[in-house]
Coordinates of C-alpha atoms and ligand atoms in Angstrom, one line a residue:
M30 CA 3.8 -10.3 4.1
G31 CA 6.1 -7.8 2.5
K32 CA 5.8 -7.6 -1.9
I33 CA 8.7 -6.2 -4.9
I34 CA 8.4 -5.1 -8.0
K35 CA 10.6 -4.8 -10.0
T36 CA 10.2 -2.9 -13.1
G37 CA 12.3 -1.1 -16.5
I38 CA 11.5 2.1 -18.2
F39 CA 13.2 4.4 -20.4
N40 CA 12.8 0.8 -22.5
G41 CA 15.0 -1.2 -20.1
F42 CA 17.2 1.8 -19.5
A43 CA 16.6 2.1 -15.7
R44 CA 15.4 0.0 -13.3
V45 CA 13.5 0.8 -10.4
T46 CA 12.1 -1.2 -7.9
F47 CA 9.5 -1.1 -5.9
I48 CA 8.8 -2.4 -2.1
D49 CA 6.3 -2.5 0.9
V50 CA 7.2 -4.4 3.6
T51 CA 4.4 -2.7 6.0
D52 CA 2.7 -6.5 7.8
V53 CA 7.1 -7.3 8.1
V54 CA 7.9 -4.0 9.8
N55 CA 4.2 -4.5 11.5
E56 CA 5.8 -7.9 12.9
E57 CA 9.3 -6.7 13.7
I58 CA 7.0 -4.3 16.5
K59 CA 5.4 -7.0 17.6
I60 CA 8.3 -9.2 18.0
H61 CA 10.5 -6.5 19.5
D62 CA 8.3 -3.7 20.9
L63 CA 10.0 -1.2 18.6
S64 CA 9.6 2.3 19.5
P65 CA 8.3 4.4 16.8
L66 CA 11.7 5.5 16.3
C67 CA 13.5 2.6 15.6
A68 CA 10.5 0.9 13.5
A69 CA 11.7 3.4 11.5
A70 CA 15.1 3.0 11.6
L71 CA 15.2 -0.8 11.1
G72 CA 11.3 -0.8 8.7
R73 CA 14.1 2.3 6.3
T74 CA 17.3 -0.5 6.8
L75 CA 14.4 -4.1 5.7
S76 CA 13.5 -1.7 3.2
A77 CA 17.2 -1.6 1.3
G78 CA 17.3 -5.1 2.4
A79 CA 14.5 -6.1 0.8
Y80 CA 16.0 -5.2 -2.6
I81 CA 18.9 -6.5 -1.6
G82 CA 18.0 -9.9 -1.5
A83 CA 15.4 -10.1 -4.7
N84 CA 18.7 -8.9 -6.7
L85 CA 20.1 -11.9 -4.8
K86 CA 20.2 -14.8 -7.9
A87 CA 20.5 -18.3 -6.2
A88 CA 17.9 -19.1 -3.7
S89 CA 20.6 -20.4 -1.4
D90 CA 22.7 -17.0 -1.4
T91 CA 22.1 -14.5 1.6
F92 CA 23.1 -11.0 2.6
S93 CA 23.1 -9.1 6.0
L94 CA 23.0 -5.5 6.0
T95 CA 24.9 -3.7 9.3
V96 CA 24.1 -0.1 9.9
T97 CA 26.4 0.6 12.9
G98 CA 26.6 4.0 14.9
D99 CA 27.3 6.4 17.8
G100 CA 23.8 7.9 18.1
P101 CA 21.7 5.6 20.9
I102 CA 20.2 3.6 18.8
G103 CA 23.6 1.4 18.3
G104 CA 23.1 0.3 15.6
V105 CA 20.1 -1.9 12.9
V106 CA 21.0 -5.1 11.0
V107 CA 19.3 -6.8 8.8
A108 CA 19.5 -10.0 7.3
G109 CA 17.7 -12.8 4.6
G110 CA 17.9 -14.2 0.6
P111 CA 15.4 -14.1 -1.9
G112 CA 11.8 -14.1 -0.8
N113 CA 13.2 -13.9 2.9
I114 CA 14.2 -11.1 5.8
R115 CA 14.5 -10.2 9.3
G116 CA 16.0 -8.1 11.8
Y117 CA 15.8 -6.5 14.5
V118 CA 17.8 -3.3 16.7
N119 CA 20.1 -3.4 18.9
E120 CA 18.0 -0.3 21.4
S121 CA 14.8 -1.0 20.4
R122 CA 13.5 1.6 23.0
V123 CA 14.9 4.3 21.8
D124 CA 12.9 7.6 21.7
L125 CA 14.1 11.0 19.9
P126 CA 11.8 14.5 19.7
P127 CA 11.2 15.3 15.7
R128 CA 13.3 16.7 12.9
A129 CA 12.1 20.4 12.1
D130 CA 10.1 19.0 9.4
G131 CA 8.4 17.0 12.2
H132 CA 10.2 13.7 10.8
L133 CA 11.1 11.1 12.7
D134 CA 14.9 11.8 13.6
V135 CA 16.6 8.5 12.5
G136 CA 19.9 10.4 11.7
G137 CA 19.9 11.3 15.3
G138 CA 18.7 7.7 16.5
I139 CA 22.1 6.1 14.0
G140 CA 24.9 8.6 14.6
K141 CA 27.7 8.5 12.3
G142 CA 29.2 5.8 11.4
Y143 CA 28.8 2.6 8.8
L144 CA 26.4 0.6 6.5
T145 CA 28.2 -2.6 5.3
V146 CA 26.9 -5.1 3.0
V147 CA 28.0 -9.0 2.8
K148 CA 26.4 -11.7 0.7
D149 CA 26.8 -14.6 0.5
L150 CA 27.1 -15.9 -3.2
G151 CA 28.7 -19.3 -2.5
L152 CA 31.8 -18.3 -3.4
K153 CA 35.2 -19.2 -1.6
D154 CA 34.2 -15.8 -0.2
P155 CA 31.7 -13.6 0.2
Y156 CA 31.4 -10.5 -0.8
V157 CA 32.0 -7.4 1.6
G158 CA 30.9 -4.3 0.9
R159 CA 31.0 -0.9 2.8
C160 CA 30.5 3.3 3.1
E161 CA 30.8 5.9 5.3
L162 CA 27.5 7.0 6.0
V163 CA 26.9 9.9 5.0
T164 CA 23.4 11.4 7.3
G165 CA 21.8 7.6 9.0
E166 CA 18.3 8.1 7.1
I167 CA 19.4 5.2 5.3
A168 CA 17.9 6.5 2.0
E169 CA 21.4 8.5 1.2
D170 CA 23.4 5.6 2.9
F171 CA 22.8 2.8 1.1
A172 CA 22.3 5.1 -2.8
K173 CA 25.7 6.3 -1.6
Y174 CA 27.2 2.6 -0.8
L175 CA 25.0 1.1 -4.9
L176 CA 28.0 3.8 -6.2
V177 CA 31.1 3.4 -4.4
S178 CA 30.7 -0.4 -4.2
E179 CA 28.9 -1.5 -6.5
G180 CA 28.7 1.0 -9.0
V181 CA 25.1 1.9 -9.1
R182 CA 24.1 5.5 -9.8
S183 CA 20.8 5.3 -7.9
A184 CA 18.0 7.8 -6.5
V185 CA 17.0 6.1 -3.5
A186 CA 13.6 7.3 -1.1
L187 CA 12.2 5.3 1.5
G188 CA 9.6 5.7 4.1
V189 CA 8.3 4.3 7.5
R190 CA 4.8 5.9 9.1
V191 CA 3.7 4.3 12.8
N192 CA 0.7 5.9 14.6
A193 CA -0.6 4.2 17.7
D194 CA -1.7 0.8 15.2
G195 CA 1.4 0.2 14.6
C196 CA 3.2 1.1 11.0
I197 CA 1.1 1.8 8.7
A198 CA 3.8 2.3 5.5
A199 CA 6.9 1.0 5.1
G200 CA 8.2 0.4 1.7
G201 CA 10.4 2.2 -0.6
I202 CA 11.5 3.4 -4.7
I203 CA 15.0 2.9 -5.6
A204 CA 15.5 3.8 -8.8
E205 CA 19.0 2.7 -11.0
A206 CA 20.4 4.3 -14.3
L207 CA 21.6 1.8 -16.8
P208 CA 24.5 1.8 -18.7
G209 CA 23.6 3.3 -22.3
I210 CA 20.9 6.4 -19.7
T211 CA 21.0 9.1 -22.1
E212 CA 21.0 12.9 -20.2
D213 CA 17.4 14.0 -20.8
M214 CA 16.3 10.4 -19.7
L215 CA 18.7 11.4 -16.4
V216 CA 16.4 15.4 -15.9
I217 CA 13.7 13.0 -16.3
L218 CA 13.8 10.5 -13.9
E219 CA 15.1 12.9 -10.9
D220 CA 12.4 15.1 -12.1
V221 CA 9.9 12.2 -11.4
M222 CA 11.6 11.5 -8.1
T223 CA 10.9 14.9 -6.8
N224 CA 7.6 14.0 -6.0
F225 CA 9.4 11.8 -3.2
G226 CA 10.9 13.4 -0.8
S227 CA 8.7 12.8 1.7
V228 CA 8.4 8.7 -0.1
T229 CA 5.8 8.1 3.1
D230 CA 3.3 10.0 2.2
V231 CA 3.4 9.1 -0.8
L232 CA 3.7 4.9 0.5
Q233 CA 0.6 5.9 2.4
E234 CA -2.2 6.7 -0.5
K235 CA -1.3 4.6 -2.5
S236 CA -0.4 0.7 -3.2
I237 CA 3.2 0.3 -5.5
E238 CA 1.6 -1.2 -8.1
E239 CA -0.2 2.4 -8.1
I240 CA 3.1 4.1 -7.0
Y241 CA 4.6 2.7 -10.5
D242 CA 1.2 2.9 -12.9
F243 CA 0.7 6.5 -11.7
Y244 CA 4.8 7.5 -11.9
F245 CA 6.6 5.8 -14.1
S246 CA 4.3 3.9 -16.4
H247 CA 4.4 6.9 -18.9
L248 CA 7.4 6.7 -19.3
D249 CA 8.0 3.2 -21.9
G250 CA 7.6 1.2 -18.3
E251 CA 7.7 -2.4 -18.0
I252 CA 7.1 -4.8 -15.7
Y253 CA 9.2 -7.4 -15.5
A254 CA 8.2 -9.4 -11.8
T255 CA 6.7 -8.8 -9.0
E256 CA 7.7 -10.4 -5.4
K257 CA 7.2 -11.6 -1.9
V258 CA 9.5 -11.3 0.8
D259 CA 8.4 -13.4 4.5
L260 CA 9.7 -12.6 7.4
V261 CA 11.1 -15.6 8.0
C262 CA 13.9 -17.2 10.6
N263 CA 17.0 -19.6 9.8
C264 CA 18.0 -20.0 13.7
S265 CA 17.8 -23.7 15.0
E266 CA 18.6 -25.6 17.9
E267 CA 20.7 -27.3 15.5
R268 CA 22.5 -23.6 15.2
I269 CA 22.8 -22.9 19.4
V270 CA 23.7 -26.8 19.8
N271 CA 26.8 -25.5 17.4
L272 CA 27.3 -22.5 19.3
I273 CA 27.9 -23.9 22.5
K274 CA 30.0 -26.6 20.9
S275 CA 32.3 -23.9 19.8
L276 CA 32.1 -23.0 23.3
G277 CA 34.3 -25.5 24.6
K278 CA 32.9 -27.9 27.8
K279 CA 35.3 -25.7 29.9
E280 CA 33.5 -23.1 29.1
C281 CA 30.2 -24.7 29.2
D282 CA 31.4 -26.8 32.3
E283 CA 31.6 -23.2 34.5
I284 CA 28.0 -22.3 33.0
I285 CA 26.1 -24.7 34.2
A286 CA 27.9 -24.6 37.4
E287 CA 27.6 -20.7 37.5
Q288 CA 23.5 -21.1 36.2
G289 CA 22.2 -24.6 36.5
K290 CA 21.1 -24.2 32.5
I291 CA 23.0 -22.5 29.1
E292 CA 20.1 -20.0 27.7
A293 CA 20.9 -18.0 23.9
V294 CA 18.4 -15.6 22.7
C295 CA 18.3 -15.5 18.9
H296 CA 18.6 -11.1 17.7
F297 CA 16.1 -11.8 15.3
C298 CA 13.1 -13.4 16.4
E299 CA 14.0 -12.8 20.5
K300 CA 13.0 -17.5 20.5
R301 CA 15.0 -18.4 23.7
Y302 CA 16.7 -21.6 23.7
A303 CA 17.8 -22.6 26.6
F304 CA 20.1 -26.3 27.7
G305 CA 20.1 -28.0 31.4
K306 CA 23.2 -29.5 32.0
E307 CA 22.2 -33.5 30.6
E308 CA 21.4 -32.0 27.9
V309 CA 24.4 -30.4 27.8
D310 CA 26.5 -33.2 29.0
A311 CA 25.5 -35.4 26.5
L312 CA 26.9 -32.6 23.0
W313 CA 29.7 -34.0 24.4
R314 CA 28.5 -37.6 24.2
E315 CA 28.0 -37.1 20.8
Ligands
ZN419 ZN1 15.9 -16.7 15.5

């Protein structure tokens, strides 16, 4: 289970969100057999996604966060809603030499490309925000998205640490300046955020509660809410059936003739769905 703590500092003139998705990343490593680099790319994107999900209003609201690039990982997709999240990478076993500072080269794995957020808020059209990637390291890219698409000035620190046993820390800290914040407050906030240049070290040492207590609570801080976020996939036989129906009878008959069955695999949870000739024929009789 992941955890999110929503707080305010400076009596509410800045919002700081703390995200811990260590358990979620460990589950994802098992599901997708992720290399350490891919676990880092997915874990950072899951952290940003958990923030988006936690800020949706209605339980039925959903979002997707997609990072696509020309690097060897190809793309990272995260989706979910309030309290639930799931994700995958296009290429799960990519490995690159570490960067000069010893960190995993997520930017090299992603490359140049775009970050896209889609939110389905139950309105006629979904909200779509998109920006060009800055570094492909995800944190800077997400901060740019927040500024360009949502008009939010923020500092975003995201990090994932993986060792031979799996993920030992994954999450982040997202600080937002709200209207009315003073220059003095901004200087203090920027100064505090410099502690998270290597946020992974901090996440490994301290729980997110401890990070809030240690670095933020004395700045007129208040905890607004503590929420959980679980790895949940929403795929179902019904969804796959609708997908198969959308192919049309002719296409389905051709696949059955060639392969004897129609198989589909969920990208998010890798569950395999298979339908034989009898089952597919029955779809058209319904
Ligand atoms: Zn699934």
